[in-house]
Structures are given as structure tokens and as C-alpha cells.
Amino acid sequence: MAVPESHEASKPPVRAPRVCLCCRTLLLDGESCSCGMEAVAPASPTGWSALCDAAWGGSPPSTIRRFRRARSSALETLVSPATGVVVASMTVLTLFFSLFADDPAEALGKPGLWMVGILMSAFFGHCVRSGHDVRLDLAADIRPRGVPWPDAPRTRMAGTVDGEATLLSPFSGTPCSAWAVWIVSGDEVLLRDARCASMTILTDGGERIDIPAGRVEIAASMIELSSHPMKIADAFVVARRLHPPPVLGDDDPRQANHPFAGDVGFEIILTPGARVGIASAVTAEPTESPAHSYRDPLAKRMVPQGTAVLVTRAA
């Protein structure tokens, strides 16, 4: 007698999160990207290498985060090595001018010679300090490569979000009907994700478009977004397991060499009543069994074709 398979064993395996190499969209459990390009799983060595190659052109450097050094304070300038250069050069110049004076002792006391020496040595010391800062700034400008910020698509219709705020946005924890997040390096996108609850868009033409819960695409302008520090974006990366396990790398992405080490995290939320444009095509699908007779209308609902693409008001 065959032993029936358990309910758990009959479930399809859950796929690891993947990231599209073309648009850097996060894809969960078998989702497909609208751009149709290759997506890789960062948790696998192969996928991790592919993302590192896209972000860094190969293996990333040992130090991901490098902070631009600020100009030295007045106290630091007094005790910096350049101070020694200034004092030494000032002394040498003063002695040099005193050689051509009739009375060297008198020359050493002339304020004019001291002023020339101070100005020339101060200029030389400034060049030394400036050159040191420039070299540090160039080293600090190393950053991962991303993809350009996407242009807003053309909308087909506009409407208002109708539903309940049953989601919590990942960066700010705000109740909402839909959210989108971006991790950005400079002006390029390293990772983006957008999710929505089951909601309806009430169009200006009187139609109701049902948006199923799950992945959604939200196009927005940077001026609409709220910015968040990278420690919050790093927590999002950890929660989604978008890096190798500890055996392959550090479990803390702030210490790991990873392709999501951006400068800032951006977020936008859609709440009930928000105005949005709809860029994706919509179609009608039946909601009930076929009518019993030709006199009975067939109930239908409007749904987006594929992943819903929403455009915020200012995008």
C-alpha cells in the first residue's frame, strides 16, 4: 500500500529571490521581470559573481564604504605634518634673504622679510594639504555601478486608489496600499522592489480596475521620494537574503563586499485616495461561471495584463 505524500511534500519548492541584471528588479519565488532579461539569485555563488561583475566589473574591493574626508579643523591644521613644512620653509626663506642684507642680524628683525616668508610658506603648505585631500577624495569616489533611473512610461488612464492600507512599507514602516523602494548609488539604481495589497483603481472614466496583491511596478520622480539611511536599506537586503550565507560572506552587508552598497535608500507609498496613472494595458475577465442564458449578462472585471504599472502624479 503506497504511503500518500504529505501536504508539505506536495508543495512546489520555493525559489530563492532573484535580481534582474538589466533593471535590478527584485523577483520573489518564480516571478518574471517585464523586461524579459536574465535574473540571478544573489544567494548562489554564480548569481553573486554575476551581480558583482555588473556592479564592480569583477571582484569588489575589500572596502565598500569609503567616506569623503572633510577639510581639517583649525586644531588639526596646527598639529598636522604640513605645519612642520610651513615653519621650516619660513625659516629657510628668512635666512636666505638675510644673506643679501648688509646686516644679517638687522635683516632677521625686518617684518617685511618675515611677511614674505610667511606668505610663501603658507601657500606651499596649503598646496600640500590640498593635494593630500584630493588624493583621499579620489579614493573615496569608488562606488558600485547600477542602471539609470527609469523614465516614466506613458499612462493610458488615471484614477484613484481604493482599498485598505494593509501593508507596511519596508523602510519607514508606514501603513499603505502599495510601496516601492530603491537603493541608489549616485544617480543609478542598484536594487528596486515594489509590492501592493489587493486594491482597486477607480478610473476617471468610471471603470474599476482590480490590482491583485503582489509585485507591482511604480514609476516615480525622485522629488516625490523619501530618503532613508543605508542602515535601513541594508536591513532590507538582509531580510530578503540578497547576499550569500555566512559561509560565503559576512552576514552583515555593511561589512561584506556586495553589489547593493549604495549611498541612500528611497521609498514611496500609495495610500487610499492617492492619484495614480495606469501605464499597463487592461483587459476584462469573467468573475463568475458563464450565464445561464443569453439574456443574463456575464459578470466581468477589469484587470491589468501582466504586472500592473502605476505612475505617480509627478512622475
Tab-separated table of N, CA and C in Angstrom, residues 177-239:
chain	number	residue	atom	x	y	z
A	177	SER	N	-1.280	51.027	0.877
A	177	SER	CA	-1.838	50.038	-0.044
A	177	SER	C	-0.787	49.493	-0.998
A	178	ALA	N	0.264	50.263	-1.222
A	178	ALA	CA	1.358	49.834	-2.088
A	178	ALA	C	2.600	50.634	-1.734
A	179	TRP	N	3.779	50.058	-2.001
A	179	TRP	CA	5.027	50.757	-1.739
A	179	TRP	C	6.060	50.379	-2.799
A	180	ALA	N	7.031	51.225	-2.935
A	180	ALA	CA	8.165	50.952	-3.809
A	180	ALA	C	9.411	51.492	-3.140
A	181	VAL	N	10.531	50.754	-3.277
A	181	VAL	CA	11.802	51.168	-2.693
A	181	VAL	C	12.897	51.044	-3.746
A	182	TRP	N	13.907	51.883	-3.588
A	182	TRP	CA	15.080	51.869	-4.453
A	182	TRP	C	16.319	52.008	-3.574
A	183	ILE	N	17.382	51.284	-3.915
A	183	ILE	CA	18.703	51.503	-3.343
A	183	ILE	C	19.553	52.117	-4.443
A	184	VAL	N	20.118	53.290	-4.166
A	184	VAL	CA	20.711	54.111	-5.217
A	184	VAL	C	22.173	54.381	-4.908
A	185	SER	N	22.996	54.339	-5.946
A	185	SER	CA	24.397	54.733	-5.884
A	185	SER	C	24.581	55.924	-6.814
A	186	GLY	N	24.802	57.095	-6.238
A	186	GLY	CA	24.852	58.300	-7.068
A	186	GLY	C	23.484	58.577	-7.650
A	187	ASP	N	23.359	58.466	-8.959
A	187	ASP	CA	22.056	58.606	-9.619
A	187	ASP	C	21.670	57.337	-10.348
A	188	GLU	N	22.241	56.199	-9.936
A	188	GLU	CA	21.947	54.916	-10.559
A	188	GLU	C	21.304	53.965	-9.560
A	189	VAL	N	20.457	53.080	-10.071
A	189	VAL	CA	19.683	52.160	-9.232
A	189	VAL	C	20.440	50.840	-9.100
A	190	LEU	N	20.683	50.427	-7.856
A	190	LEU	CA	21.303	49.129	-7.584
A	190	LEU	C	20.270	48.046	-7.345
A	191	LEU	N	19.125	48.410	-6.782
A	191	LEU	CA	18.071	47.436	-6.485
A	191	LEU	C	16.764	48.189	-6.348
A	192	ARG	N	15.686	47.570	-6.835
A	192	ARG	CA	14.366	48.173	-6.659
A	192	ARG	C	13.333	47.077	-6.449
A	193	ASP	N	12.290	47.422	-5.721
A	193	ASP	CA	11.217	46.476	-5.450
A	193	ASP	C	9.946	47.271	-5.203
A	194	ALA	N	8.810	46.690	-5.528
A	194	ALA	CA	7.513	47.333	-5.309
A	194	ALA	C	6.465	46.253	-5.096
A	195	ARG	N	5.620	46.446	-4.096
A	195	ARG	CA	4.577	45.481	-3.747
A	195	ARG	C	3.286	46.225	-3.445
A	196	CYS	N	2.181	45.516	-3.604
A	196	CYS	CA	0.890	46.125	-3.296
A	196	CYS	C	-0.020	45.095	-2.657
A	197	ALA	N	-0.984	45.585	-1.897
A	197	ALA	CA	-2.070	44.755	-1.395
A	197	ALA	C	-3.133	44.659	-2.480
A	198	SER	N	-4.095	43.795	-2.284
A	198	SER	CA	-5.211	43.729	-3.225
A	198	SER	C	-5.976	45.049	-3.162
A	199	MET	N	-6.048	45.753	-4.293
A	199	MET	CA	-6.690	47.063	-4.301
A	199	MET	C	-7.356	47.304	-5.646
A	200	THR	N	-8.120	48.366	-5.699
A	200	THR	CA	-8.851	48.738	-6.902
A	200	THR	C	-8.510	50.169	-7.281
A	201	ILE	N	-8.360	50.400	-8.577
A	201	ILE	CA	-8.166	51.750	-9.088
A	201	ILE	C	-9.487	52.207	-9.698
A	202	LEU	N	-10.050	53.268	-9.157
A	202	LEU	CA	-11.271	53.853	-9.712
A	202	LEU	C	-10.860	54.901	-10.735
A	203	THR	N	-11.040	54.601	-12.016
A	203	THR	CA	-10.570	55.495	-13.066
A	203	THR	C	-11.498	56.697	-13.208
A	204	ASP	N	-10.969	57.729	-13.847
A	204	ASP	CA	-11.769	58.929	-14.076
A	204	ASP	C	-12.922	58.663	-15.031
A	205	GLY	N	-12.821	57.578	-15.813
A	205	GLY	CA	-13.893	57.218	-16.730
A	205	GLY	C	-14.963	56.350	-16.119
A	206	GLY	N	-14.855	56.068	-14.802
A	206	GLY	CA	-15.879	55.285	-14.123
A	206	GLY	C	-15.610	53.794	-14.087
A	207	GLU	N	-14.454	53.323	-14.565
A	207	GLU	CA	-14.138	51.894	-14.547
A	207	GLU	C	-13.432	51.531	-13.236
A	208	ARG	N	-13.538	50.261	-12.895
A	208	ARG	CA	-12.853	49.717	-11.725
A	208	ARG	C	-11.829	48.703	-12.218
A	209	ILE	N	-10.589	48.946	-11.892
A	209	ILE	CA	-9.511	48.042	-12.291
A	209	ILE	C	-8.967	47.379	-11.038
A	210	ASP	N	-9.093	46.077	-10.963
A	210	ASP	CA	-8.653	45.323	-9.798
A	210	ASP	C	-7.171	44.971	-9.929
A	211	ILE	N	-6.388	45.342	-8.942
A	211	ILE	CA	-4.955	45.043	-8.911
A	211	ILE	C	-4.736	43.933	-7.892
A	212	PRO	N	-4.281	42.756	-8.312
A	212	PRO	CA	-4.062	41.679	-7.340
A	212	PRO	C	-2.864	41.980	-6.451
A	213	ALA	N	-2.877	41.375	-5.288
A	213	ALA	CA	-1.765	41.553	-4.355
A	213	ALA	C	-0.509	40.917	-4.924
A	214	GLY	N	0.626	41.543	-4.664
A	214	GLY	CA	1.892	41.001	-5.134
A	214	GLY	C	2.770	42.080	-5.733
A	215	ARG	N	3.588	41.661	-6.685
A	215	ARG	CA	4.526	42.609	-7.287
A	215	ARG	C	3.805	43.591	-8.188
A	216	VAL	N	4.250	44.827	-8.134
A	216	VAL	CA	3.702	45.890	-8.961
A	216	VAL	C	4.874	46.782	-9.346
A	217	GLU	N	4.758	47.500	-10.418
A	217	GLU	CA	5.787	48.467	-10.809
A	217	GLU	C	5.242	49.873	-10.572
A	218	ILE	N	6.027	50.681	-9.878
A	218	ILE	CA	5.629	52.056	-9.582
A	218	ILE	C	6.713	52.987	-10.121
A	219	ALA	N	6.335	53.849	-11.050
A	219	ALA	CA	7.251	54.844	-11.603
A	219	ALA	C	7.036	56.154	-10.864
A	220	ALA	N	8.123	56.736	-10.397
A	220	ALA	CA	8.025	57.967	-9.615
A	220	ALA	C	9.217	58.849	-9.905
A	221	SER	N	9.044	60.127	-9.643
A	221	SER	CA	10.130	61.083	-9.755
A	221	SER	C	10.867	61.165	-8.430
A	222	MET	N	12.169	61.444	-8.486
A	222	MET	CA	12.973	61.497	-7.265
A	222	MET	C	12.482	62.563	-6.290
A	223	ILE	N	11.850	63.602	-6.804
A	223	ILE	CA	11.395	64.671	-5.921
A	223	ILE	C	10.257	64.216	-5.011
A	224	GLU	N	9.592	63.122	-5.367
A	224	GLU	CA	8.484	62.617	-4.555
A	224	GLU	C	8.938	61.662	-3.460
A	225	LEU	N	10.159	61.171	-3.549
A	225	LEU	CA	10.593	60.070	-2.705
A	225	LEU	C	11.095	60.563	-1.357
A	226	SER	N	10.921	59.723	-0.357
A	226	SER	CA	11.522	59.976	0.944
A	226	SER	C	12.836	59.200	1.018
A	227	SER	N	13.875	59.858	1.523
A	227	SER	CA	15.192	59.236	1.589
A	227	SER	C	15.404	58.622	2.969
A	228	HIS	N	16.194	57.542	2.993
A	228	HIS	CA	16.458	56.816	4.233
A	228	HIS	C	17.925	56.395	4.254
A	229	PRO	N	18.534	56.358	5.439
A	229	PRO	CA	19.953	55.990	5.516
A	229	PRO	C	20.183	54.549	5.091
A	230	MET	N	21.430	54.268	4.728
A	230	MET	CA	21.744	52.950	4.205
A	230	MET	C	21.607	51.845	5.253
A	231	LYS	N	21.655	52.170	6.533
A	231	LYS	CA	21.469	51.110	7.532
A	231	LYS	C	20.066	50.523	7.431
A	232	ILE	N	19.081	51.330	7.016
A	232	ILE	CA	17.728	50.817	6.813
A	232	ILE	C	17.668	49.998	5.537
A	233	ALA	N	18.321	50.483	4.472
A	233	ALA	CA	18.356	49.722	3.225
A	233	ALA	C	19.117	48.412	3.409
A	234	ASP	N	20.181	48.420	4.214
A	234	ASP	CA	20.919	47.192	4.499
A	234	ASP	C	20.038	46.168	5.201
A	235	ALA	N	19.195	46.644	6.120
A	235	ALA	CA	18.283	45.730	6.813
A	235	ALA	C	17.312	45.085	5.823
A	236	PHE	N	16.903	45.847	4.821
A	236	PHE	CA	16.031	45.298	3.776
A	236	PHE	C	16.761	44.212	2.996
A	237	VAL	N	18.033	44.444	2.664
A	237	VAL	CA	18.827	43.446	1.949
A	237	VAL	C	18.965	42.170	2.773
A	238	VAL	N	19.196	42.329	4.068
A	238	VAL	CA	19.325	41.157	4.945
A	238	VAL	C	18.006	40.399	5.022
A	239	ALA	N	16.898	41.132	5.161
A	239	ALA	CA	15.591	40.481	5.287
A	239	ALA	C	15.229	39.687	4.034
